[in-house]
Amino acid sequence: MWIANDISTLRDHRAKAHGRVALVPTMGALHDGHLSLIKRAHEIGHTVIVSLFVNPTQFAPHEDLEKYPRPFKEDVKKCLAAQVDGLFAPTVDAMYPPEVLSSEVNIPELAKELEGASRPTHFAGVCRVVAKLFNMVKPHAACFGSKDYQQLAVIRAMVEDLAFDIQIEACPTIREADGLAMSSRNVYLQEDERHHALGLSKALSEAQQMIQAGESDPLIVERAMQQVMTAHHVAVDYAVIRHAQTLRQLDSLNLQVTGSAVALVAGKVGNVRLIDNRVIDADG
Ligand code: PAF
């Protein structure tokens, strides 16, 4: 497995890569969720490249950029074990050379609400770094986790609008045995908080049960999700039901008419902000 820390080394390796190249963009601290993306990348590509970069532009000044976990050696071992062909781990200066003027990439219509409401600059940072990674790595396909549901929608929109010729592969959320969605931020959770964090997946199950039992008023379902989260000591940021593709609000939950809905939740457990989601179809 080669490791590149700068763009020219990456490009040398990329020029020698054979077949379809599948990219797995990550911020490191790899867990089983990332490993499932790598597995999928092997299925859809001949060469698998993982990028590992804690992207400063997607963190607001008060967020956890400094303390975000960076277990580089363990990440390298995990990539080796997962038979990754190349690891692109650029420095901040390689990704954002100080002398280069910065550009903006954003999808305002999708990026303002939900995660964007609490993190107004977040998706512009994600779009910018993902666009740069696409131009640097030139993959044929890229794998993203569905846990970051809104991120996936934003990236799909960017790929469509900017005409990147890249297949975006959405991979299922990987969960712990008790339902907690895997996240690099789970390592911050204290023992009692780890239990409280289940409030997010339980709220999603509540929403699914209510909708499948025939509840058609999104506001009633949203209130029930909030109650589940609050009962688990989660400080609710949002608990909403949206159209699964457009993320727009739904007046009524007649899934036969509207197609799938998605329940999206975000909240803080202690100081740790967590998100989760579940797509809910008419047929269950
Ligand atoms: O989902 C992530 O880990 C990051 O947002 C991504 C896509 C690697 C961009 O930094």
PDB file of C-alpha atoms and ligand atoms in Angstrom:
ATOM      1  CA  MET A   1       0.000   0.000   0.000  1.00  0.00           C
ATOM      2  CA  TRP A   2       1.426   3.364  -0.952  1.00  0.00           C
ATOM      3  CA  ILE A   3       0.976   6.436   1.222  1.00  0.00           C
ATOM      4  CA  ALA A   4       1.010   9.937  -0.263  1.00  0.00           C
ATOM      5  CA  ASN A   5       1.110  13.122   1.814  1.00  0.00           C
ATOM      6  CA  ASP A   6       1.169  15.553  -1.086  1.00  0.00           C
ATOM      7  CA  ILE A   7      -0.554  15.940  -4.417  1.00  0.00           C
ATOM      8  CA  SER A   8       2.357  15.253  -6.758  1.00  0.00           C
ATOM      9  CA  THR A   9       3.130  11.930  -5.006  1.00  0.00           C
ATOM     10  CA  LEU A  10      -0.565  11.064  -5.165  1.00  0.00           C
ATOM     11  CA  ARG A  11      -0.672  11.852  -8.879  1.00  0.00           C
ATOM     12  CA  ASP A  12       2.401   9.653  -9.553  1.00  0.00           C
ATOM     13  CA  HIS A  13       0.664   6.706  -7.891  1.00  0.00           C
ATOM     14  CA  ARG A  14      -2.685   7.520  -9.453  1.00  0.00           C
ATOM     15  CA  ALA A  15      -1.125   7.458 -12.941  1.00  0.00           C
ATOM     16  CA  LYS A  16      -0.076   3.833 -12.338  1.00  0.00           C
ATOM     17  CA  ALA A  17      -3.429   2.695 -10.872  1.00  0.00           C
ATOM     18  CA  HIS A  18      -5.187   0.043 -12.893  1.00  0.00           C
ATOM     19  CA  GLY A  19      -8.852  -0.329 -13.784  1.00  0.00           C
ATOM     20  CA  ARG A  20     -11.682   1.488 -12.042  1.00  0.00           C
ATOM     21  CA  VAL A  21     -10.530   3.577  -9.110  1.00  0.00           C
ATOM     22  CA  ALA A  22     -12.842   3.751  -6.101  1.00  0.00           C
ATOM     23  CA  LEU A  23     -12.215   6.450  -3.497  1.00  0.00           C
ATOM     24  CA  VAL A  24     -13.267   6.288   0.154  1.00  0.00           C
ATOM     25  CA  PRO A  25     -13.017   9.818   1.576  1.00  0.00           C
ATOM     26  CA  THR A  26     -12.580   9.805   5.375  1.00  0.00           C
ATOM     27  CA  MET A  27     -11.373  11.945   8.238  1.00  0.00           C
ATOM     28  CA  GLY A  28      -9.631   8.925   9.770  1.00  0.00           C
ATOM     29  CA  ALA A  29     -10.326   7.327  13.170  1.00  0.00           C
ATOM     30  CA  LEU A  30     -11.502   4.405  11.085  1.00  0.00           C
ATOM     31  CA  HIS A  31     -14.202   2.127  12.498  1.00  0.00           C
ATOM     32  CA  ASP A  32     -16.292  -0.709  11.081  1.00  0.00           C
ATOM     33  CA  GLY A  33     -18.467   1.798   9.225  1.00  0.00           C
ATOM     34  CA  HIS A  34     -15.426   2.973   7.236  1.00  0.00           C
ATOM     35  CA  LEU A  35     -14.310  -0.630   6.715  1.00  0.00           C
ATOM     36  CA  SER A  36     -17.705  -1.387   5.161  1.00  0.00           C
ATOM     37  CA  LEU A  37     -17.146   1.518   2.740  1.00  0.00           C
ATOM     38  CA  ILE A  38     -13.730   0.066   1.829  1.00  0.00           C
ATOM     39  CA  LYS A  39     -15.344  -3.357   1.296  1.00  0.00           C
ATOM     40  CA  ARG A  40     -17.905  -1.794  -1.038  1.00  0.00           C
ATOM     41  CA  ALA A  41     -15.120   0.102  -2.838  1.00  0.00           C
ATOM     42  CA  HIS A  42     -13.389  -3.230  -3.551  1.00  0.00           C
ATOM     43  CA  GLU A  43     -16.658  -4.539  -5.021  1.00  0.00           C
ATOM     44  CA  ILE A  44     -17.107  -1.610  -7.411  1.00  0.00           C
ATOM     45  CA  GLY A  45     -13.461  -0.790  -8.211  1.00  0.00           C
ATOM     46  CA  HIS A  46     -10.174  -2.488  -9.078  1.00  0.00           C
ATOM     47  CA  THR A  47      -8.030   0.010  -7.176  1.00  0.00           C
ATOM     48  CA  VAL A  48      -9.131   1.349  -3.788  1.00  0.00           C
ATOM     49  CA  ILE A  49      -7.796   4.658  -2.511  1.00  0.00           C
ATOM     50  CA  VAL A  50      -8.682   5.923   0.986  1.00  0.00           C
ATOM     51  CA  SER A  51      -8.223   9.582   1.788  1.00  0.00           C
ATOM     52  CA  LEU A  52      -7.570  10.490   5.372  1.00  0.00           C
ATOM     53  CA  PHE A  53      -7.826  14.191   6.122  1.00  0.00           C
ATOM     54  CA  VAL A  54      -9.369  15.997   9.089  1.00  0.00           C
ATOM     55  CA  ASN A  55     -10.737  18.862   7.053  1.00  0.00           C
ATOM     56  CA  PRO A  56     -10.500  22.181   8.939  1.00  0.00           C
ATOM     57  CA  THR A  57     -12.901  24.036   6.621  1.00  0.00           C
ATOM     58  CA  GLN A  58     -15.870  21.923   7.705  1.00  0.00           C
ATOM     59  CA  PHE A  59     -15.385  22.716  11.405  1.00  0.00           C
ATOM     60  CA  ALA A  60     -16.611  25.970  12.955  1.00  0.00           C
ATOM     61  CA  PRO A  61     -14.135  27.696  15.304  1.00  0.00           C
ATOM     62  CA  HIS A  62     -15.912  26.400  18.453  1.00  0.00           C
ATOM     63  CA  GLU A  63     -16.090  22.790  17.201  1.00  0.00           C
ATOM     64  CA  ASP A  64     -13.854  19.785  17.901  1.00  0.00           C
ATOM     65  CA  LEU A  65     -11.186  20.190  15.162  1.00  0.00           C
ATOM     66  CA  GLU A  66      -8.286  20.199  17.638  1.00  0.00           C
ATOM     67  CA  LYS A  67      -9.449  17.226  19.645  1.00  0.00           C
ATOM     68  CA  TYR A  68     -10.852  15.206  16.704  1.00  0.00           C
ATOM     69  CA  PRO A  69      -9.233  11.723  17.046  1.00  0.00           C
ATOM     70  CA  ARG A  70      -6.200  11.179  14.790  1.00  0.00           C
ATOM     71  CA  PRO A  71      -4.959   7.597  15.407  1.00  0.00           C
ATOM     72  CA  PHE A  72      -2.868   7.592  12.210  1.00  0.00           C
ATOM     73  CA  LYS A  73      -0.841   4.415  12.884  1.00  0.00           C
ATOM     74  CA  GLU A  74      -3.943   2.370  13.684  1.00  0.00           C
ATOM     75  CA  ASP A  75      -5.676   3.767  10.593  1.00  0.00           C
ATOM     76  CA  VAL A  76      -2.725   2.684   8.427  1.00  0.00           C
ATOM     77  CA  LYS A  77      -2.886  -0.835   9.937  1.00  0.00           C
ATOM     78  CA  LYS A  78      -6.624  -1.028   9.284  1.00  0.00           C
ATOM     79  CA  CYS A  79      -6.141   0.073   5.676  1.00  0.00           C
ATOM     80  CA  LEU A  80      -3.406  -2.530   5.185  1.00  0.00           C
ATOM     81  CA  ALA A  81      -5.642  -5.252   6.637  1.00  0.00           C
ATOM     82  CA  ALA A  82      -8.486  -4.111   4.372  1.00  0.00           C
ATOM     83  CA  GLN A  83      -6.177  -4.399   1.329  1.00  0.00           C
ATOM     84  CA  VAL A  84      -6.402  -0.744   0.430  1.00  0.00           C
ATOM     85  CA  ASP A  85      -4.108   0.058  -2.512  1.00  0.00           C
ATOM     86  CA  GLY A  86      -3.270   3.625  -1.592  1.00  0.00           C
ATOM     87  CA  LEU A  87      -3.702   6.051   1.265  1.00  0.00           C
ATOM     88  CA  PHE A  88      -3.826   9.770   0.570  1.00  0.00           C
ATOM     89  CA  ALA A  89      -3.175  11.616   3.825  1.00  0.00           C
ATOM     90  CA  PRO A  90      -2.371  15.196   2.817  1.00  0.00           C
ATOM     91  CA  THR A  91      -1.117  17.837   5.203  1.00  0.00           C
ATOM     92  CA  VAL A  92      -3.324  20.913   5.697  1.00  0.00           C
ATOM     93  CA  ASP A  93      -0.878  22.962   3.599  1.00  0.00           C
ATOM     94  CA  ALA A  94      -0.938  20.410   0.776  1.00  0.00           C
ATOM     95  CA  MET A  95      -4.730  20.530   0.703  1.00  0.00           C
ATOM     96  CA  TYR A  96      -5.033  24.279   1.259  1.00  0.00           C
ATOM     97  CA  PRO A  97      -1.750  25.913   0.114  1.00  0.00           C
ATOM     98  CA  PRO A  98      -1.632  29.252   1.958  1.00  0.00           C
ATOM     99  CA  GLU A  99      -0.594  31.140  -1.195  1.00  0.00           C
ATOM    100  CA  VAL A 100      -3.583  29.887  -3.251  1.00  0.00           C
ATOM    101  CA  LEU A 101      -6.779  31.941  -3.264  1.00  0.00           C
ATOM    102  CA  SER A 102      -9.693  29.933  -1.956  1.00  0.00           C
ATOM    103  CA  SER A 103     -12.877  29.165  -3.860  1.00  0.00           C
ATOM    104  CA  GLU A 104     -16.379  28.443  -2.610  1.00  0.00           C
ATOM    105  CA  VAL A 105     -18.419  25.373  -3.453  1.00  0.00           C
ATOM    106  CA  ASN A 106     -21.841  25.058  -1.914  1.00  0.00           C
ATOM    107  CA  ILE A 107     -25.397  23.912  -2.480  1.00  0.00           C
ATOM    108  CA  PRO A 108     -27.240  26.562  -0.439  1.00  0.00           C
ATOM    109  CA  GLU A 109     -30.679  25.061  -0.986  1.00  0.00           C
ATOM    110  CA  LEU A 110     -29.694  21.819   0.749  1.00  0.00           C
ATOM    111  CA  ALA A 111     -27.050  23.155   3.090  1.00  0.00           C
ATOM    112  CA  LYS A 112     -28.947  25.745   5.157  1.00  0.00           C
ATOM    113  CA  GLU A 113     -31.289  23.587   7.181  1.00  0.00           C
ATOM    114  CA  LEU A 114     -30.873  20.722   9.660  1.00  0.00           C
ATOM    115  CA  GLU A 115     -27.107  20.230  10.059  1.00  0.00           C
ATOM    116  CA  GLY A 116     -26.598  23.518   8.238  1.00  0.00           C
ATOM    117  CA  ALA A 117     -28.742  25.412  10.766  1.00  0.00           C
ATOM    118  CA  SER A 118     -26.416  24.471  13.618  1.00  0.00           C
ATOM    119  CA  ARG A 119     -23.315  24.362  11.444  1.00  0.00           C
ATOM    120  CA  PRO A 120     -23.773  27.149   8.851  1.00  0.00           C
ATOM    121  CA  THR A 121     -20.339  26.761   7.193  1.00  0.00           C
ATOM    122  CA  HIS A 122     -20.131  22.976   7.448  1.00  0.00           C
ATOM    123  CA  PHE A 123     -21.385  21.849   4.034  1.00  0.00           C
ATOM    124  CA  ALA A 124     -19.431  24.506   2.137  1.00  0.00           C
ATOM    125  CA  GLY A 125     -16.325  23.012   3.783  1.00  0.00           C
ATOM    126  CA  VAL A 126     -17.415  19.475   2.907  1.00  0.00           C
ATOM    127  CA  CYS A 127     -18.192  20.389  -0.721  1.00  0.00           C
ATOM    128  CA  ARG A 128     -14.908  22.217  -1.142  1.00  0.00           C
ATOM    129  CA  VAL A 129     -12.764  19.378   0.197  1.00  0.00           C
ATOM    130  CA  VAL A 130     -14.701  16.657  -1.619  1.00  0.00           C
ATOM    131  CA  ALA A 131     -14.470  18.595  -4.906  1.00  0.00           C
ATOM    132  CA  LYS A 132     -10.723  18.968  -4.341  1.00  0.00           C
ATOM    133  CA  LEU A 133     -10.348  15.271  -3.500  1.00  0.00           C
ATOM    134  CA  PHE A 134     -12.251  14.360  -6.662  1.00  0.00           C
ATOM    135  CA  ASN A 135      -9.953  16.553  -8.764  1.00  0.00           C
ATOM    136  CA  MET A 136      -6.834  15.232  -7.065  1.00  0.00           C
ATOM    137  CA  VAL A 137      -7.668  11.512  -7.006  1.00  0.00           C
ATOM    138  CA  LYS A 138      -9.797  11.412 -10.168  1.00  0.00           C
ATOM    139  CA  PRO A 139     -11.792   8.386  -9.014  1.00  0.00           C
ATOM    140  CA  HIS A 140     -14.409   6.618 -11.124  1.00  0.00           C
ATOM    141  CA  ALA A 141     -16.498   6.025  -8.001  1.00  0.00           C
ATOM    142  CA  ALA A 142     -16.607   7.284  -4.410  1.00  0.00           C
ATOM    143  CA  CYS A 143     -18.217   5.620  -1.382  1.00  0.00           C
ATOM    144  CA  PHE A 144     -19.992   7.592   1.347  1.00  0.00           C
ATOM    145  CA  GLY A 145     -21.858   6.415   4.440  1.00  0.00           C
ATOM    146  CA  SER A 146     -25.606   6.991   4.691  1.00  0.00           C
ATOM    147  CA  LYS A 147     -25.301   8.020   8.340  1.00  0.00           C
ATOM    148  CA  ASP A 148     -24.421  11.474   7.027  1.00  0.00           C
ATOM    149  CA  TYR A 149     -27.645  11.559   5.049  1.00  0.00           C
ATOM    150  CA  GLN A 150     -27.709  15.283   4.336  1.00  0.00           C
ATOM    151  CA  GLN A 151     -24.016  15.237   3.407  1.00  0.00           C
ATOM    152  CA  LEU A 152     -24.765  12.535   0.867  1.00  0.00           C
ATOM    153  CA  ALA A 153     -27.611  14.614  -0.615  1.00  0.00           C
ATOM    154  CA  VAL A 154     -25.356  17.672  -0.805  1.00  0.00           C
ATOM    155  CA  ILE A 155     -22.540  15.696  -2.462  1.00  0.00           C
ATOM    156  CA  ARG A 156     -24.919  14.133  -4.980  1.00  0.00           C
ATOM    157  CA  ALA A 157     -26.239  17.598  -5.849  1.00  0.00           C
ATOM    158  CA  MET A 158     -22.696  18.969  -6.223  1.00  0.00           C
ATOM    159  CA  VAL A 159     -21.669  16.057  -8.456  1.00  0.00           C
ATOM    160  CA  GLU A 160     -24.712  16.616 -10.639  1.00  0.00           C
ATOM    161  CA  ASP A 161     -24.360  20.395 -10.866  1.00  0.00           C
ATOM    162  CA  LEU A 162     -20.598  20.441 -11.463  1.00  0.00           C
ATOM    163  CA  ALA A 163     -20.836  17.419 -13.791  1.00  0.00           C
ATOM    164  CA  PHE A 164     -18.257  15.276 -12.025  1.00  0.00           C
ATOM    165  CA  ASP A 165     -18.167  11.987 -13.924  1.00  0.00           C
ATOM    166  CA  ILE A 166     -18.076   9.985 -10.682  1.00  0.00           C
ATOM    167  CA  GLN A 167     -20.427   7.274  -9.421  1.00  0.00           C
ATOM    168  CA  ILE A 168     -21.545   8.149  -5.881  1.00  0.00           C
ATOM    169  CA  GLU A 169     -22.091   4.984  -3.913  1.00  0.00           C
ATOM    170  CA  ALA A 170     -24.263   5.317  -0.793  1.00  0.00           C
ATOM    171  CA  CYS A 171     -23.425   2.634   1.775  1.00  0.00           C
ATOM    172  CA  PRO A 172     -25.649   1.577   4.689  1.00  0.00           C
ATOM    173  CA  THR A 173     -25.079   2.862   8.212  1.00  0.00           C
ATOM    174  CA  ILE A 174     -23.197   0.333  10.334  1.00  0.00           C
ATOM    175  CA  ARG A 175     -24.491  -0.007  13.898  1.00  0.00           C
ATOM    176  CA  GLU A 176     -23.321  -1.424  17.207  1.00  0.00           C
ATOM    177  CA  ALA A 177     -25.312  -4.473  18.384  1.00  0.00           C
ATOM    178  CA  ASP A 178     -27.647  -2.227  20.431  1.00  0.00           C
ATOM    179  CA  GLY A 179     -28.426   0.081  17.500  1.00  0.00           C
ATOM    180  CA  LEU A 180     -26.011   2.980  18.054  1.00  0.00           C
ATOM    181  CA  ALA A 181     -24.779   4.236  14.683  1.00  0.00           C
ATOM    182  CA  MET A 182     -21.004   3.955  14.422  1.00  0.00           C
ATOM    183  CA  SER A 183     -19.224   7.297  14.469  1.00  0.00           C
ATOM    184  CA  SER A 184     -15.664   8.431  15.082  1.00  0.00           C
ATOM    185  CA  ARG A 185     -17.143  10.753  17.750  1.00  0.00           C
ATOM    186  CA  ASN A 186     -18.524   7.813  19.796  1.00  0.00           C
ATOM    187  CA  VAL A 187     -15.088   7.545  21.451  1.00  0.00           C
ATOM    188  CA  TYR A 188     -15.871  10.793  23.297  1.00  0.00           C
ATOM    189  CA  LEU A 189     -18.878   9.218  25.089  1.00  0.00           C
ATOM    190  CA  GLN A 190     -18.587   8.421  28.806  1.00  0.00           C
ATOM    191  CA  GLU A 191     -20.187   5.168  29.984  1.00  0.00           C
ATOM    192  CA  ASP A 192     -23.562   6.688  30.977  1.00  0.00           C
ATOM    193  CA  GLU A 193     -23.577   8.877  27.847  1.00  0.00           C
ATOM    194  CA  ARG A 194     -23.023   5.790  25.702  1.00  0.00           C
ATOM    195  CA  HIS A 195     -26.340   4.501  27.068  1.00  0.00           C
ATOM    196  CA  HIS A 196     -28.101   7.850  26.603  1.00  0.00           C
ATOM    197  CA  ALA A 197     -26.917   7.952  22.986  1.00  0.00           C
ATOM    198  CA  LEU A 198     -29.333   5.118  22.210  1.00  0.00           C
ATOM    199  CA  GLY A 199     -32.065   7.777  22.389  1.00  0.00           C
ATOM    200  CA  LEU A 200     -31.293   8.650  18.768  1.00  0.00           C
ATOM    201  CA  SER A 201     -31.810   5.193  17.245  1.00  0.00           C
ATOM    202  CA  LYS A 202     -34.789   4.581  19.537  1.00  0.00           C
ATOM    203  CA  ALA A 203     -36.421   7.804  18.325  1.00  0.00           C
ATOM    204  CA  LEU A 204     -35.998   6.572  14.750  1.00  0.00           C
ATOM    205  CA  SER A 205     -37.600   3.217  15.615  1.00  0.00           C
ATOM    206  CA  GLU A 206     -40.501   5.085  17.240  1.00  0.00           C
ATOM    207  CA  ALA A 207     -40.986   7.131  14.061  1.00  0.00           C
ATOM    208  CA  GLN A 208     -40.892   4.032  11.883  1.00  0.00           C
ATOM    209  CA  GLN A 209     -43.443   2.214  14.052  1.00  0.00           C
ATOM    210  CA  MET A 210     -45.810   5.193  14.144  1.00  0.00           C
ATOM    211  CA  ILE A 211     -45.669   5.804  10.398  1.00  0.00           C
ATOM    212  CA  GLN A 212     -46.071   2.144   9.545  1.00  0.00           C
ATOM    213  CA  ALA A 213     -49.005   1.936  11.968  1.00  0.00           C
ATOM    214  CA  GLY A 214     -50.673   4.664   9.882  1.00  0.00           C
ATOM    215  CA  GLU A 215     -49.795   7.964  11.608  1.00  0.00           C
ATOM    216  CA  SER A 216     -49.919  10.532   8.828  1.00  0.00           C
ATOM    217  CA  ASP A 217     -49.178  13.779  10.681  1.00  0.00           C
ATOM    218  CA  PRO A 218     -45.419  14.504  10.593  1.00  0.00           C
ATOM    219  CA  LEU A 219     -45.696  16.900  13.537  1.00  0.00           C
ATOM    220  CA  ILE A 220     -47.092  14.170  15.796  1.00  0.00           C
ATOM    221  CA  VAL A 221     -44.273  11.806  14.790  1.00  0.00           C
ATOM    222  CA  GLU A 222     -41.650  14.519  15.271  1.00  0.00           C
ATOM    223  CA  ARG A 223     -42.987  15.306  18.758  1.00  0.00           C
ATOM    224  CA  ALA A 224     -42.814  11.609  19.681  1.00  0.00           C
ATOM    225  CA  MET A 225     -39.198  11.391  18.453  1.00  0.00           C
ATOM    226  CA  GLN A 226     -38.273  14.416  20.544  1.00  0.00           C
ATOM    227  CA  GLN A 227     -39.883  12.832  23.613  1.00  0.00           C
ATOM    228  CA  VAL A 228     -37.875   9.628  23.171  1.00  0.00           C
ATOM    229  CA  MET A 229     -34.651  11.588  22.837  1.00  0.00           C
ATOM    230  CA  THR A 230     -35.397  13.814  25.825  1.00  0.00           C
ATOM    231  CA  ALA A 231     -36.275  10.749  27.931  1.00  0.00           C
ATOM    232  CA  HIS A 232     -32.749   9.492  27.131  1.00  0.00           C
ATOM    233  CA  HIS A 233     -31.177  12.822  28.227  1.00  0.00           C
ATOM    234  CA  VAL A 234     -30.355  13.800  24.668  1.00  0.00           C
ATOM    235  CA  ALA A 235     -30.477  17.600  24.141  1.00  0.00           C
ATOM    236  CA  VAL A 236     -32.478  17.644  20.911  1.00  0.00           C
ATOM    237  CA  ASP A 237     -31.139  19.726  18.056  1.00  0.00           C
ATOM    238  CA  TYR A 238     -33.713  18.432  15.569  1.00  0.00           C
ATOM    239  CA  ALA A 239     -35.993  15.426  15.130  1.00  0.00           C
ATOM    240  CA  VAL A 240     -37.789  15.697  11.817  1.00  0.00           C
ATOM    241  CA  ILE A 241     -39.461  13.763   9.021  1.00  0.00           C
ATOM    242  CA  ARG A 242     -38.541  14.865   5.506  1.00  0.00           C
ATOM    243  CA  HIS A 243     -38.942  13.726   1.921  1.00  0.00           C
ATOM    244  CA  ALA A 244     -36.220  11.105   1.417  1.00  0.00           C
ATOM    245  CA  GLN A 245     -34.833  12.592  -1.803  1.00  0.00           C
ATOM    246  CA  THR A 246     -35.431  16.341  -1.592  1.00  0.00           C
ATOM    247  CA  LEU A 247     -35.249  16.676   2.226  1.00  0.00           C
ATOM    248  CA  ARG A 248     -38.262  19.015   1.950  1.00  0.00           C
ATOM    249  CA  GLN A 249     -40.939  19.128   4.648  1.00  0.00           C
ATOM    250  CA  LEU A 250     -43.949  16.874   4.129  1.00  0.00           C
ATOM    251  CA  ASP A 251     -47.515  18.033   4.839  1.00  0.00           C
ATOM    252  CA  SER A 252     -48.704  14.494   5.294  1.00  0.00           C
ATOM    253  CA  LEU A 253     -47.098  11.093   5.595  1.00  0.00           C
ATOM    254  CA  ASN A 254     -48.961   9.237   2.908  1.00  0.00           C
ATOM    255  CA  LEU A 255     -45.945   7.304   1.661  1.00  0.00           C
ATOM    256  CA  GLN A 256     -47.937   5.667  -1.157  1.00  0.00           C
ATOM    257  CA  VAL A 257     -48.230   9.186  -2.590  1.00  0.00           C
ATOM    258  CA  THR A 258     -45.002  10.893  -1.511  1.00  0.00           C
ATOM    259  CA  GLY A 259     -42.629   7.905  -1.795  1.00  0.00           C
ATOM    260  CA  SER A 260     -40.106   7.319   0.987  1.00  0.00           C
ATOM    261  CA  ALA A 261     -39.637   9.609   3.945  1.00  0.00           C
ATOM    262  CA  VAL A 262     -36.551   9.940   6.086  1.00  0.00           C
ATOM    263  CA  ALA A 263     -36.482  10.502   9.818  1.00  0.00           C
ATOM    264  CA  LEU A 264     -33.459  12.600  10.800  1.00  0.00           C
ATOM    265  CA  VAL A 265     -32.259  13.269  14.331  1.00  0.00           C
ATOM    266  CA  ALA A 266     -29.432  15.250  15.885  1.00  0.00           C
ATOM    267  CA  GLY A 267     -28.695  16.024  19.484  1.00  0.00           C
ATOM    268  CA  LYS A 268     -26.062  16.404  22.135  1.00  0.00           C
ATOM    269  CA  VAL A 269     -25.264  13.754  24.688  1.00  0.00           C
ATOM    270  CA  GLY A 270     -23.151  15.623  27.204  1.00  0.00           C
ATOM    271  CA  ASN A 271     -20.801  17.559  24.935  1.00  0.00           C
ATOM    272  CA  VAL A 272     -20.937  15.071  22.086  1.00  0.00           C
ATOM    273  CA  ARG A 273     -23.100  15.955  19.099  1.00  0.00           C
ATOM    274  CA  LEU A 274     -24.517  12.889  17.334  1.00  0.00           C
ATOM    275  CA  ILE A 275     -26.704  12.389  14.254  1.00  0.00           C
ATOM    276  CA  ASP A 276     -28.661   9.464  12.846  1.00  0.00           C
ATOM    277  CA  ASN A 277     -31.409   8.781  10.323  1.00  0.00           C
ATOM    278  CA  ARG A 278     -33.690   6.108   8.942  1.00  0.00           C
ATOM    279  CA  VAL A 279     -35.418   5.902   5.567  1.00  0.00           C
ATOM    280  CA  ILE A 280     -39.019   4.779   5.935  1.00  0.00           C
ATOM    281  CA  ASP A 281     -40.774   3.182   2.961  1.00  0.00           C
ATOM    282  CA  ALA A 282     -44.450   2.504   2.460  1.00  0.00           C
ATOM    283  CA  ASP A 283     -43.762  -1.252   2.306  1.00  0.00           C
ATOM    284  CA  GLY A 284     -41.627  -1.247   5.476  1.00  0.00           C
TER     285      GLY A 284
HETATM  286  O1  PAF B   1     -17.875  12.203   6.135  1.00  0.00           O
HETATM  287  C1  PAF B   1     -16.697  12.564   6.350  1.00  0.00           C
HETATM  288  O2  PAF B   1     -15.907  11.878   6.987  1.00  0.00           O
HETATM  289  C2  PAF B   1     -16.241  13.918   5.810  1.00  0.00           C
HETATM  290  O3  PAF B   1     -17.256  14.860   5.864  1.00  0.00           O
HETATM  291  C3  PAF B   1     -15.659  13.828   4.392  1.00  0.00           C
HETATM  292  C4  PAF B   1     -16.701  13.405   3.376  1.00  0.00           C
HETATM  293  C5  PAF B   1     -14.487  12.862   4.374  1.00  0.00           C
HETATM  294  C6  PAF B   1     -15.148  15.208   3.958  1.00  0.00           C
HETATM  295  O4  PAF B   1     -14.169  15.686   4.819  1.00  0.00           O
END
